[in-house]
Coordinates of C-alpha atoms and ligand atoms in Angstrom, one line a residue:
M126 CA 66.4 47.5 22.1
Q127 CA 69.8 48.7 21.6
R128 CA 72.5 45.9 21.5
K129 CA 74.9 45.4 23.1
W130 CA 78.4 43.3 22.9
W131 CA 77.4 40.7 25.6
H132 CA 73.9 39.9 24.4
G133 CA 74.8 36.9 22.4
K134 CA 77.2 35.5 24.4
T135 CA 77.0 32.0 27.0
A136 CA 78.3 33.1 30.4
Y137 CA 80.1 30.5 33.0
Q138 CA 80.6 30.8 36.6
I139 CA 83.5 29.3 38.2
Y140 CA 83.8 28.4 41.7
P141 CA 87.7 28.8 42.1
K142 CA 88.5 26.8 45.0
S143 CA 86.8 24.0 43.7
F144 CA 87.3 24.1 39.8
C145 CA 91.1 22.8 39.2
D146 CA 94.1 22.5 41.3
S147 CA 97.4 23.4 39.7
D148 CA 100.0 22.7 42.5
G149 CA 98.9 20.1 44.7
D150 CA 97.2 22.0 47.8
G151 CA 94.1 20.8 47.3
I152 CA 92.7 24.1 46.8
G153 CA 91.6 25.3 43.1
D154 CA 93.8 28.3 41.9
I155 CA 93.9 30.9 39.2
R156 CA 96.4 28.8 37.4
G157 CA 94.3 25.9 37.3
V158 CA 91.8 28.4 35.6
I159 CA 94.7 29.6 33.2
G160 CA 95.3 25.8 32.4
K161 CA 91.5 25.2 31.4
L162 CA 91.1 28.2 29.3
P163 CA 91.1 25.8 26.3
Y164 CA 88.3 23.9 27.9
L165 CA 86.4 26.9 28.3
R166 CA 86.9 27.9 24.9
E167 CA 86.0 24.4 23.4
L168 CA 82.4 24.3 25.5
G169 CA 81.9 27.9 23.6
V170 CA 81.4 30.0 26.5
E171 CA 82.6 33.6 26.3
I172 CA 82.0 35.3 29.7
V173 CA 83.8 33.9 32.5
W174 CA 82.5 34.6 36.2
L175 CA 85.2 33.6 38.8
S176 CA 83.7 33.7 42.4
P177 CA 85.7 35.7 44.7
V178 CA 89.9 35.2 44.8
Y179 CA 90.7 38.5 46.4
R180 CA 92.8 38.1 49.9
S181 CA 90.1 36.9 52.4
P182 CA 90.3 34.6 55.6
L183 CA 87.8 32.5 53.3
A184 CA 85.0 32.5 56.5
D185 CA 82.4 32.4 53.9
Q186 CA 84.5 31.3 51.2
G187 CA 86.0 34.4 49.8
Y188 CA 83.1 36.4 50.3
D189 CA 84.5 38.4 53.3
I190 CA 87.3 40.3 51.5
S191 CA 90.1 41.4 53.6
D192 CA 92.0 43.4 51.1
Y193 CA 90.4 44.3 47.3
Y194 CA 93.6 44.8 45.4
S195 CA 95.3 41.6 46.2
I196 CA 94.9 38.2 45.3
D197 CA 94.7 35.3 48.3
P198 CA 97.9 33.5 48.2
R199 CA 96.0 30.0 48.1
F200 CA 94.3 31.4 44.6
G201 CA 97.7 32.7 43.2
T202 CA 99.2 36.2 42.8
M203 CA 98.3 39.3 41.1
E204 CA 100.6 38.2 38.1
D205 CA 98.2 34.8 37.6
M206 CA 94.8 37.1 37.6
D207 CA 96.6 39.5 35.1
E208 CA 97.7 36.9 32.8
L209 CA 94.2 34.9 33.1
I210 CA 92.5 38.4 32.0
A211 CA 95.0 38.8 28.9
R212 CA 95.0 35.0 28.1
A213 CA 91.2 34.7 28.2
G214 CA 91.0 37.9 26.1
E215 CA 93.4 36.4 23.2
M216 CA 90.3 33.4 23.2
G217 CA 87.6 36.0 23.0
I218 CA 86.8 35.2 26.7
S219 CA 85.6 38.1 29.0
I220 CA 86.5 37.8 32.7
V221 CA 84.2 39.3 35.1
M222 CA 85.0 39.0 39.0
D223 CA 83.0 39.1 42.2
L224 CA 82.0 42.6 43.5
V225 CA 81.6 41.8 47.3
I226 CA 81.0 45.5 48.4
N227 CA 77.9 45.0 50.9
H228 CA 80.5 44.4 53.5
C229 CA 84.2 43.5 53.9
S230 CA 86.1 41.0 56.1
D231 CA 86.3 41.7 60.0
E232 CA 90.0 41.5 59.2
H233 CA 89.8 44.4 56.7
E234 CA 91.8 47.4 57.4
W235 CA 89.0 49.7 57.6
F236 CA 87.3 47.5 60.0
R237 CA 90.7 46.9 62.1
K238 CA 90.9 50.6 62.3
A239 CA 87.4 51.5 63.1
C240 CA 87.5 48.9 66.1
A241 CA 90.9 50.9 67.1
D242 CA 88.9 54.3 67.0
P243 CA 85.0 53.6 66.8
D244 CA 84.9 57.6 67.1
G245 CA 87.7 58.4 63.8
P246 CA 86.8 58.3 60.6
Y247 CA 87.0 54.7 60.1
G248 CA 84.3 54.2 62.4
E249 CA 81.5 55.8 59.7
Y250 CA 82.9 53.1 57.5
F251 CA 80.6 50.9 59.4
Y252 CA 77.1 50.8 61.4
I253 CA 78.4 51.2 64.6
R254 CA 76.0 52.0 67.9
E255 CA 76.7 52.6 71.4
W256 CA 75.2 50.0 73.7
H257 CA 75.4 48.6 76.9
E258 CA 75.0 45.4 78.8
G259 CA 71.2 44.4 79.1
E260 CA 70.0 47.4 76.6
K261 CA 68.1 46.4 74.1
L262 CA 69.6 46.2 70.5
P263 CA 68.8 48.8 67.6
C264 CA 66.9 46.4 66.1
N265 CA 65.7 42.8 66.1
W266 CA 66.6 41.4 62.3
R267 CA 68.2 38.0 62.0
S268 CA 71.1 37.8 59.9
Y269 CA 71.2 35.8 56.9
F270 CA 73.5 33.2 58.7
G271 CA 71.4 33.2 62.3
G272 CA 71.6 35.0 65.3
S273 CA 71.4 38.9 65.8
V274 CA 72.8 41.4 62.8
W275 CA 74.6 42.9 65.9
D276 CA 77.7 42.0 67.8
L277 CA 80.2 43.4 70.1
L278 CA 82.6 45.6 68.1
P279 CA 85.9 43.5 68.8
G280 CA 87.9 45.0 71.7
H281 CA 84.8 46.9 73.2
T282 CA 81.8 46.2 75.5
D283 CA 80.1 49.4 74.8
R284 CA 80.0 49.4 71.2
I285 CA 78.1 46.9 68.6
Y286 CA 78.2 46.8 64.9
F287 CA 76.0 45.5 62.1
H288 CA 76.6 42.3 59.7
A289 CA 73.7 41.5 57.8
F290 CA 75.6 38.1 57.2
H291 CA 78.2 36.1 59.1
K292 CA 79.6 38.5 62.3
K293 CA 83.0 38.1 60.2
Q294 CA 81.2 40.6 57.7
P295 CA 81.0 43.8 58.9
D296 CA 78.3 45.7 56.8
L297 CA 80.0 48.9 55.1
N298 CA 78.2 52.1 55.2
W299 CA 76.8 53.1 52.1
E300 CA 75.1 56.1 53.6
N301 CA 78.9 57.7 53.8
P302 CA 80.1 59.1 50.4
E303 CA 84.1 58.4 51.3
V304 CA 82.9 54.7 51.4
R305 CA 81.0 54.8 48.4
A306 CA 84.2 57.0 46.6
E307 CA 86.7 54.2 47.7
L308 CA 84.7 51.5 46.5
Y309 CA 84.6 53.1 43.1
K310 CA 88.3 53.7 43.1
M311 CA 88.6 50.1 43.3
I312 CA 86.3 49.0 40.9
N313 CA 88.0 51.3 38.2
W314 CA 91.4 50.0 39.2
W315 CA 90.1 46.3 38.5
L316 CA 88.3 47.4 35.1
D317 CA 91.3 49.3 34.1
K318 CA 93.6 46.3 34.3
G319 CA 91.0 45.1 31.1
L320 CA 88.5 43.0 33.5
G321 CA 85.1 42.5 31.5
G322 CA 83.2 43.4 34.3
F323 CA 81.6 42.2 37.6
R324 CA 78.8 40.1 39.3
I325 CA 77.4 42.4 41.8
D326 CA 77.1 40.3 45.3
A327 CA 73.9 41.0 47.8
I328 CA 73.7 44.3 46.0
I329 CA 70.0 44.8 47.5
N330 CA 71.4 44.8 51.0
I331 CA 73.6 48.0 50.8
K332 CA 70.4 50.3 51.8
K333 CA 69.4 49.8 55.1
F334 CA 66.0 50.8 56.1
L335 CA 66.7 53.8 59.0
P336 CA 66.9 54.5 61.9
F337 CA 67.1 51.1 62.9
R338 CA 64.0 49.2 64.3
D339 CA 61.9 46.3 65.1
F340 CA 59.1 44.4 63.2
P341 CA 57.1 41.9 64.8
A342 CA 59.4 38.6 65.4
D343 CA 58.7 35.6 62.7
R344 CA 60.3 32.7 65.2
E345 CA 60.9 31.8 68.5
D346 CA 64.2 33.5 68.5
G347 CA 62.3 36.9 68.8
L348 CA 64.0 38.1 65.5
C349 CA 63.1 38.9 62.2
S350 CA 64.1 38.3 58.8
I351 CA 66.0 41.1 57.4
R352 CA 64.1 40.7 54.5
R353 CA 61.4 42.5 56.2
M354 CA 63.9 45.2 56.4
L355 CA 64.5 45.3 52.7
E356 CA 60.6 45.5 51.7
K357 CA 60.9 49.1 53.3
A358 CA 64.3 50.3 52.4
Q359 CA 63.6 53.0 49.7
G360 CA 66.8 54.4 47.4
V361 CA 68.9 51.7 46.7
Y362 CA 68.8 52.4 43.3
L363 CA 70.3 56.3 43.3
F364 CA 73.5 54.6 44.9
L365 CA 73.5 51.7 42.0
D366 CA 73.3 54.7 39.7
E367 CA 76.0 56.5 40.9
M368 CA 78.0 53.6 41.0
A369 CA 76.9 52.7 37.3
R370 CA 77.8 56.3 36.4
E371 CA 81.3 56.4 38.3
T372 CA 82.4 52.8 37.1
F373 CA 80.7 50.8 34.7
R374 CA 79.1 52.9 32.0
P375 CA 82.6 54.6 31.1
H376 CA 84.1 51.2 30.8
D377 CA 81.1 49.5 28.8
A378 CA 81.5 47.1 31.6
F379 CA 79.4 43.9 31.9
S380 CA 77.4 44.2 35.4
V381 CA 75.3 41.4 36.6
G382 CA 73.5 42.1 39.8
E383 CA 72.9 39.8 42.4
V384 CA 69.5 41.2 43.0
F385 CA 66.4 39.5 45.3
D386 CA 62.8 40.7 46.2
E387 CA 63.1 43.4 43.4
K388 CA 59.5 45.0 42.8
E389 CA 58.4 44.6 39.3
E390 CA 57.9 48.5 38.6
D391 CA 62.0 48.8 39.9
L392 CA 63.1 46.6 37.0
P393 CA 63.8 49.3 34.4
F394 CA 66.0 51.0 36.8
I395 CA 68.1 47.9 37.4
I396 CA 68.6 46.4 33.8
G397 CA 66.3 48.7 31.5
E398 CA 68.1 50.6 29.0
N399 CA 69.5 52.8 31.5
G400 CA 69.4 50.4 34.1
C401 CA 72.2 50.4 36.7
F402 CA 73.4 46.9 35.5
S403 CA 73.7 45.1 32.2
T404 CA 71.4 42.4 33.9
M405 CA 70.4 40.8 37.1
F406 CA 70.2 36.9 37.7
D407 CA 66.4 35.7 38.0
F408 CA 66.0 34.1 41.4
S409 CA 62.2 33.6 41.3
E410 CA 62.5 29.9 41.0
K411 CA 65.2 29.6 44.0
H412 CA 62.2 30.9 46.5
I413 CA 59.6 28.1 45.4
G414 CA 58.7 26.3 48.2
A415 CA 60.8 28.3 50.7
D416 CA 59.2 28.3 54.4
P417 CA 60.3 30.9 56.9
R418 CA 60.7 28.5 59.7
G419 CA 64.3 27.6 57.6
W420 CA 65.4 24.6 55.4
Y421 CA 64.2 22.0 57.2
A422 CA 60.9 22.7 56.5
S423 CA 60.9 23.7 52.9
A424 CA 59.8 21.5 50.2
L425 CA 61.0 20.9 46.4
P426 CA 59.8 23.0 43.6
T427 CA 57.3 21.1 41.5
P428 CA 57.3 20.9 37.4
E429 CA 54.3 23.1 37.4
E430 CA 56.0 25.4 40.0
Y431 CA 59.1 26.0 38.0
K432 CA 57.2 26.3 34.6
A433 CA 55.1 29.4 36.4
A434 CA 58.1 31.2 38.1
V435 CA 60.1 30.9 34.8
F436 CA 57.0 32.0 32.2
A437 CA 56.2 34.9 35.1
A438 CA 59.7 35.9 34.6
Q439 CA 60.0 36.1 31.0
R440 CA 56.8 38.2 31.2
R441 CA 58.3 40.5 33.4
C442 CA 61.6 41.1 31.7
A443 CA 60.0 41.5 28.1
G444 CA 60.2 45.0 26.5
V445 CA 62.6 45.9 29.8
G446 CA 66.0 44.2 29.5
F447 CA 67.9 40.6 30.0
F448 CA 67.3 38.2 33.0
S449 CA 70.1 35.9 33.5
N450 CA 69.4 32.6 33.6
I451 CA 70.6 29.5 35.4
I452 CA 69.3 26.5 37.3
E453 CA 72.2 26.6 39.8
N454 CA 75.1 28.4 41.3
H455 CA 77.4 28.2 44.4
D456 CA 74.4 29.0 47.0
E457 CA 72.3 26.5 45.3
P458 CA 71.9 22.8 45.2
R459 CA 72.5 21.3 41.5
G460 CA 69.7 22.1 39.6
V461 CA 69.2 18.5 38.3
S462 CA 68.7 17.2 41.8
H463 CA 66.7 20.1 42.5
Y464 CA 64.1 20.4 40.0
L465 CA 64.0 17.0 38.4
P466 CA 61.7 14.8 40.6
A467 CA 63.7 13.0 43.5
G468 CA 66.1 10.1 42.2
E469 CA 65.5 10.9 38.4
R470 CA 69.5 11.4 36.9
S471 CA 69.1 10.4 33.2
D472 CA 71.1 12.0 30.8
A473 CA 68.0 12.9 29.4
A474 CA 66.3 14.5 31.9
K475 CA 69.6 16.6 32.9
K476 CA 69.2 17.7 29.1
M477 CA 65.5 18.4 28.9
L478 CA 66.2 21.1 32.3
G479 CA 69.1 22.5 30.8
G480 CA 68.0 22.9 27.4
L481 CA 64.5 24.7 28.6
N482 CA 66.3 27.0 30.7
F483 CA 69.1 27.9 28.1
M484 CA 66.8 28.7 25.3
L485 CA 65.1 31.3 27.4
R486 CA 65.5 35.0 26.4
G487 CA 68.1 36.3 28.4
L488 CA 71.6 35.5 29.1
P489 CA 72.2 31.8 29.7
F490 CA 74.9 31.2 32.8
L491 CA 76.0 27.8 33.5
Y492 CA 77.7 26.6 36.5
Q493 CA 80.9 24.9 36.6
G494 CA 79.7 21.0 36.2
Q495 CA 76.7 21.7 35.5
E496 CA 77.8 21.0 31.4
I497 CA 78.5 17.5 32.7
G498 CA 75.6 16.6 34.8
M499 CA 76.6 17.1 38.2
E500 CA 74.6 15.9 40.9
N501 CA 73.9 16.8 44.8
T502 CA 76.4 14.9 47.0
V503 CA 76.3 12.8 49.9
F504 CA 76.9 14.2 53.6
D505 CA 77.7 10.8 55.7
S506 CA 77.8 13.2 59.1
I507 CA 77.4 17.1 59.9
G508 CA 81.1 16.9 60.0
D509 CA 80.8 16.6 56.2
V510 CA 79.7 20.2 56.1
D511 CA 81.8 23.0 55.4
D512 CA 79.3 25.9 54.5
I513 CA 78.3 28.3 57.4
S514 CA 74.8 28.5 55.9
T515 CA 74.3 24.9 55.8
L516 CA 75.6 24.8 59.5
D517 CA 73.2 27.4 60.9
E518 CA 70.1 25.3 59.2
Y519 CA 71.2 22.3 60.6
R520 CA 71.1 24.5 64.3
V521 CA 67.7 25.9 63.3
A522 CA 66.5 22.1 62.7
L523 CA 68.2 20.8 65.7
D524 CA 66.2 23.6 67.8
A525 CA 63.0 23.0 65.8
G526 CA 63.0 19.4 67.7
L527 CA 64.6 16.9 64.6
T528 CA 67.1 14.5 65.9
E529 CA 70.8 14.6 64.4
E530 CA 70.1 12.4 61.6
Q531 CA 66.6 14.0 60.5
A532 CA 68.0 17.6 60.6
L533 CA 71.2 16.5 58.4
A534 CA 68.5 14.8 55.8
A535 CA 66.5 18.0 56.1
V536 CA 68.9 20.5 55.3
A537 CA 71.2 18.6 52.8
P538 CA 69.0 19.0 49.8
F539 CA 69.4 22.4 50.1
S540 CA 73.0 22.8 51.3
R541 CA 75.1 25.2 49.2
D542 CA 78.2 22.3 49.5
N543 CA 76.5 20.3 47.1
A544 CA 77.6 22.8 44.4
R545 CA 80.7 23.2 45.9
T546 CA 82.6 19.8 45.7
P547 CA 85.3 19.6 43.2
F548 CA 84.8 19.5 39.8
Q549 CA 84.4 16.2 37.9
W550 CA 87.6 16.1 35.1
S551 CA 87.7 12.2 34.7
A552 CA 87.3 9.1 36.7
E553 CA 90.9 9.1 37.8
A554 CA 92.0 9.9 41.8
N555 CA 89.9 12.8 43.2
A556 CA 88.3 13.1 40.1
G557 CA 91.2 14.7 38.3
F558 CA 90.7 17.8 40.6
T559 CA 94.1 17.7 42.5
A560 CA 97.1 15.6 42.9
G561 CA 96.9 16.5 47.0
T562 CA 93.9 16.0 49.4
P563 CA 90.9 17.8 47.9
W564 CA 89.7 20.7 50.6
M565 CA 86.3 19.4 50.3
K566 CA 85.3 15.8 49.6
V567 CA 84.9 15.2 46.0
N568 CA 81.6 13.8 45.0
P569 CA 81.5 9.8 45.3
N570 CA 79.3 9.5 41.8
Y571 CA 82.6 11.0 39.7
P572 CA 83.5 7.7 38.2
R573 CA 79.8 7.8 36.7
V574 CA 79.5 11.8 36.3
N575 CA 82.9 13.0 34.8
L576 CA 84.3 15.2 31.7
A577 CA 86.6 12.6 30.6
D578 CA 83.8 10.4 29.7
Q579 CA 81.5 12.7 27.7
R580 CA 84.0 14.3 25.5
G581 CA 83.6 13.5 22.2
R582 CA 80.6 11.1 23.2
P583 CA 77.8 12.6 21.0
D584 CA 75.0 11.4 23.5
S585 CA 76.7 13.1 26.3
V586 CA 75.2 15.7 28.4
Y587 CA 78.5 17.7 27.6
E588 CA 78.2 17.3 24.0
F589 CA 74.4 18.5 24.3
Y590 CA 75.4 22.0 26.0
R591 CA 77.8 22.6 23.1
S592 CA 75.6 21.8 20.7
L593 CA 73.1 24.3 22.5
I594 CA 76.0 26.9 22.9
A595 CA 76.7 26.8 18.9
L596 CA 73.0 27.0 18.4
R597 CA 73.0 30.7 20.0
K598 CA 76.1 31.5 18.2
S599 CA 74.9 30.2 15.0
P600 CA 74.6 33.2 12.2
D601 CA 70.9 31.8 11.2
Y602 CA 69.4 31.5 14.6
A603 CA 71.6 33.7 16.5
E604 CA 68.9 36.8 15.9
T605 CA 65.8 34.8 17.3
V606 CA 67.7 32.8 20.2
V607 CA 68.8 36.1 21.4
Y608 CA 66.5 38.5 20.8
G609 CA 63.3 36.8 20.0
E610 CA 60.2 37.2 22.1
T611 CA 59.1 34.5 24.7
E612 CA 55.6 33.2 24.3
P613 CA 54.3 30.1 26.4
Y614 CA 52.8 27.5 24.4
L615 CA 50.1 25.3 26.2
P616 CA 51.2 26.2 29.6
E617 CA 48.1 24.3 31.5
E618 CA 49.6 21.4 29.9
K619 CA 50.5 19.6 33.1
D620 CA 54.2 18.6 33.1
L621 CA 54.9 19.8 29.6
M622 CA 56.9 23.0 29.4
A623 CA 56.8 24.6 26.1
Y624 CA 57.4 27.9 24.4
F625 CA 58.0 30.0 21.1
R626 CA 61.0 32.2 20.8
R627 CA 59.5 34.5 17.9
G628 CA 62.1 36.8 16.2
D629 CA 62.8 36.6 12.4
R630 CA 62.2 33.0 12.8
T631 CA 59.7 31.1 14.9
L632 CA 61.1 28.2 17.4
L633 CA 59.3 26.0 19.1
V634 CA 61.1 24.5 22.6
A635 CA 59.5 21.9 24.3
G636 CA 60.1 19.6 27.1
N637 CA 58.5 16.5 28.4
F638 CA 58.9 16.8 32.5
R639 CA 57.6 13.5 33.3
A640 CA 58.9 9.9 33.1
E641 CA 56.0 9.0 30.9
E642 CA 55.2 9.6 27.0
R643 CA 52.8 12.0 25.7
T644 CA 51.6 13.4 22.7
M645 CA 52.1 17.3 22.0
P646 CA 49.9 19.0 19.1
L647 CA 52.2 20.8 16.8
P648 CA 50.9 24.7 16.1
G649 CA 52.4 24.3 12.6
E650 CA 54.6 22.3 10.0
I651 CA 57.9 21.4 11.2
G652 CA 60.7 23.8 9.0
A653 CA 63.8 21.8 11.1
L654 CA 65.0 19.9 14.2
L655 CA 67.5 21.9 15.7
I656 CA 67.9 20.4 18.7
N657 CA 66.7 16.7 20.2
N658 CA 67.9 15.0 23.3
L659 CA 67.0 11.3 22.3
P660 CA 68.1 10.1 19.1
E661 CA 64.7 9.6 17.6
L662 CA 61.7 12.4 16.5
S663 CA 58.3 10.9 15.8
A664 CA 56.0 13.5 14.4
A665 CA 52.7 12.9 12.4
D666 CA 49.1 13.7 11.9
G667 CA 50.1 17.4 13.3
A668 CA 51.5 16.3 16.6
V669 CA 54.5 15.3 18.2
R670 CA 55.0 12.2 20.4
L671 CA 57.1 13.2 23.0
A672 CA 59.0 10.4 25.0
P673 CA 60.0 10.5 28.7
W674 CA 62.1 14.0 29.4
Q675 CA 62.2 14.7 25.6
F676 CA 63.5 17.8 24.8
L677 CA 63.1 19.7 20.9
V678 CA 64.1 22.7 19.7
L679 CA 61.8 22.7 16.2
E680 CA 62.2 25.4 13.5
L681 CA 58.3 26.2 12.4
A682 CA 58.0 26.5 8.8
Ligands
LIG863 O1 74.5 35.6 48.8 C1 73.8 36.3 49.2 C2 72.5 35.8 49.9 O2 71.5 36.6 50.2 C3 72.1 34.4 49.5 O3 72.7 33.8 48.2 C4 72.7 33.8 50.9 O4 73.9 33.7 50.9 C5 72.1 32.1 50.6 O5 71.0 32.4 50.8 C6 72.3 31.5 52.3 O6 71.9 30.5 52.1 C7 75.9 36.5 48.2 C8 76.9 35.3 48.0 O7 76.3 34.5 46.8 C9 77.0 34.1 48.8 O8 77.8 33.2 48.4 C10 77.7 35.0 50.0 O9 77.9 34.2 51.1 C11 76.8 35.9 50.6 O10 76.5 37.2 49.4 C12 77.5 37.1 51.5 O11 78.4 37.5 50.5

C-alpha cells in the first residue's frame, strides 16, 4: 500500500457553533478555535475537520451554503479563517473544511437567479420541472428531512424544484458541466489557500436516478425513502473521479467522503489506491437497529451487533484502503450513550468503547467532546430541540399515534442535538463555552463531565485518549498501529470484543463489553502492556482476567 502523509495521524471534528465562543454572542466561532489550537496540539490530533463556517442562513446549521467564498459573520471573517489555517499549520495541524456540494442554500445567488429566470442558464443549475396544480409530481421520493423532495419554485405556481434534504437546500444539477466547473473552481480556490483538504458532504446523492420515477411507497404518506433511488443510480464515481482529477489529486489534498450505502465492489473506486477520496467514514454501525418507519421505531445496537458490523467493515477495507473510524459525529447521538448499555456511564466503559474503535485499522476520527466522554443531553420539552431532522422524526412519531411525551422520549436517543450541545471546558458557568447565553443549552451534566476536571488526572477519559494518540505516533508501534491487519480474536465470545493487529509486531486489543468480570485465554505470552483502562492487570496460566469494561492493548511476545 502506497504511504500517504495523513495515514498515521489522528483526526478530530469540530462543530464550530458549539466549540468555543470568543466574543460572548453565545455562538462558537473561528477565533474560538484559534484560541484552542494549543489544546488540540496537547491532545495530539493533526487533522481538524471544521463543520461548515461558510455564509449561510443556518437552516441546517451551515449545511445550506449561500456563498462558498465567504465566512458567515457569526463565525468570523475570511482573515480569521486564513489565520486559523496558518497558525494550525505552524503547529503541524491540517485544517479540513466541509464541502457541501450536493446542494446549496435557496439563498445562494445561483438559486435566486434560477427563480428569477427558470428558463435561463441558472435554471439548469438545479432540477426544475414544469408542474401544474393537481398534477402528479415527477417522483414520490421522500426527502431526508420529511415530505416530498419537490416544492414549488419560489415566485412560481407552475414550476417545482428538487431537494433531497430540506426545502432550503435545493440540489445542484451535477449533470450540467457548468455546475461542476464552478464547484471545482471553488474547491481549488480553497486548496490554494493551504487548506489540508475536505470532508465531502452527502456526496452519494449527487447522482440522481433519471428520469425521475416512482418507487413503491414505504409509509402511509405514499412516499418512498430516497435511498431506493441511490441503490439504482449508476455513475456517481465518474463525477467523483473527475472532481478528484480536477481538484484533490493535483494538491495532494486529504479528502474524506460522507458515503452511505456503497456497494462492496465500489470500494476500490472510492478509497483504493487511485480512488476518488483518501478515505470515507465507516457508517455501518450507524444503521444497526434502524427501522424504516422512523427513529421512534428504531432500536439501539447491542454489543454483538456493534462488533459484527465493525469486523465486517474491517474485512471489507482490508487490502483496499483506509476507512475513517468513528463512534459519533454531529449527526449522531453520543457514542457512549448509543453503544454502551443504557445508563452505563463509567469512565472505564467510555474508555473501552473509545479504545476499541481507535485501535482499528484506518484513520481514527474523534468528535469534539468525545475525548472527555460527553454524553447525550436531556430534552425537557420539544422546545429544547433545534435540529430539523429531530423535529421531523418527532412529527413522524406523533403521526404514528404516540403521545407528545412518548414521541419526545422515543426520538431523544437518536437526536442530532445530542452531539451539538456546547463543549464542556470546565465546571464554570455555561461549561466555560461562552460568557454570554449559549445558542443551545449546555448538557446539565457539565459539572461532572468537563475538561478542566480531567486534564492532568491520569485516570481520566481525556488522558486515556491522549495515551491512545501517543501510541499511534510512537516510533516503536506506529507501523503496526497504522498499517497492521485486523484479525478478530474469539469473535463468537459474547460481549467480548477482541482483535489482533498484525504488522511488524503483534498486538492484541481486547475489551470486556459487559459489567461482569470474565476470563479471556491468551494466544501467547504477553510481551508488553501498552494500554490498560484500569489500574490492574491480572494474568495467570495463559489467561487474563478482565474486570467489567476492562480494555487492554497488549503486545504479544
Ligand atoms: O448528512 C447526510 C445524511 O444523509 C445524514 O447524515 C442525515 O443528515 C441524517 O441521517 C439525518 O438525521 C450530511 C450532514 O452531515 C448533515 O449534517 C446535513 O444535514 C446533511 O448532509 C445535509 O447537508
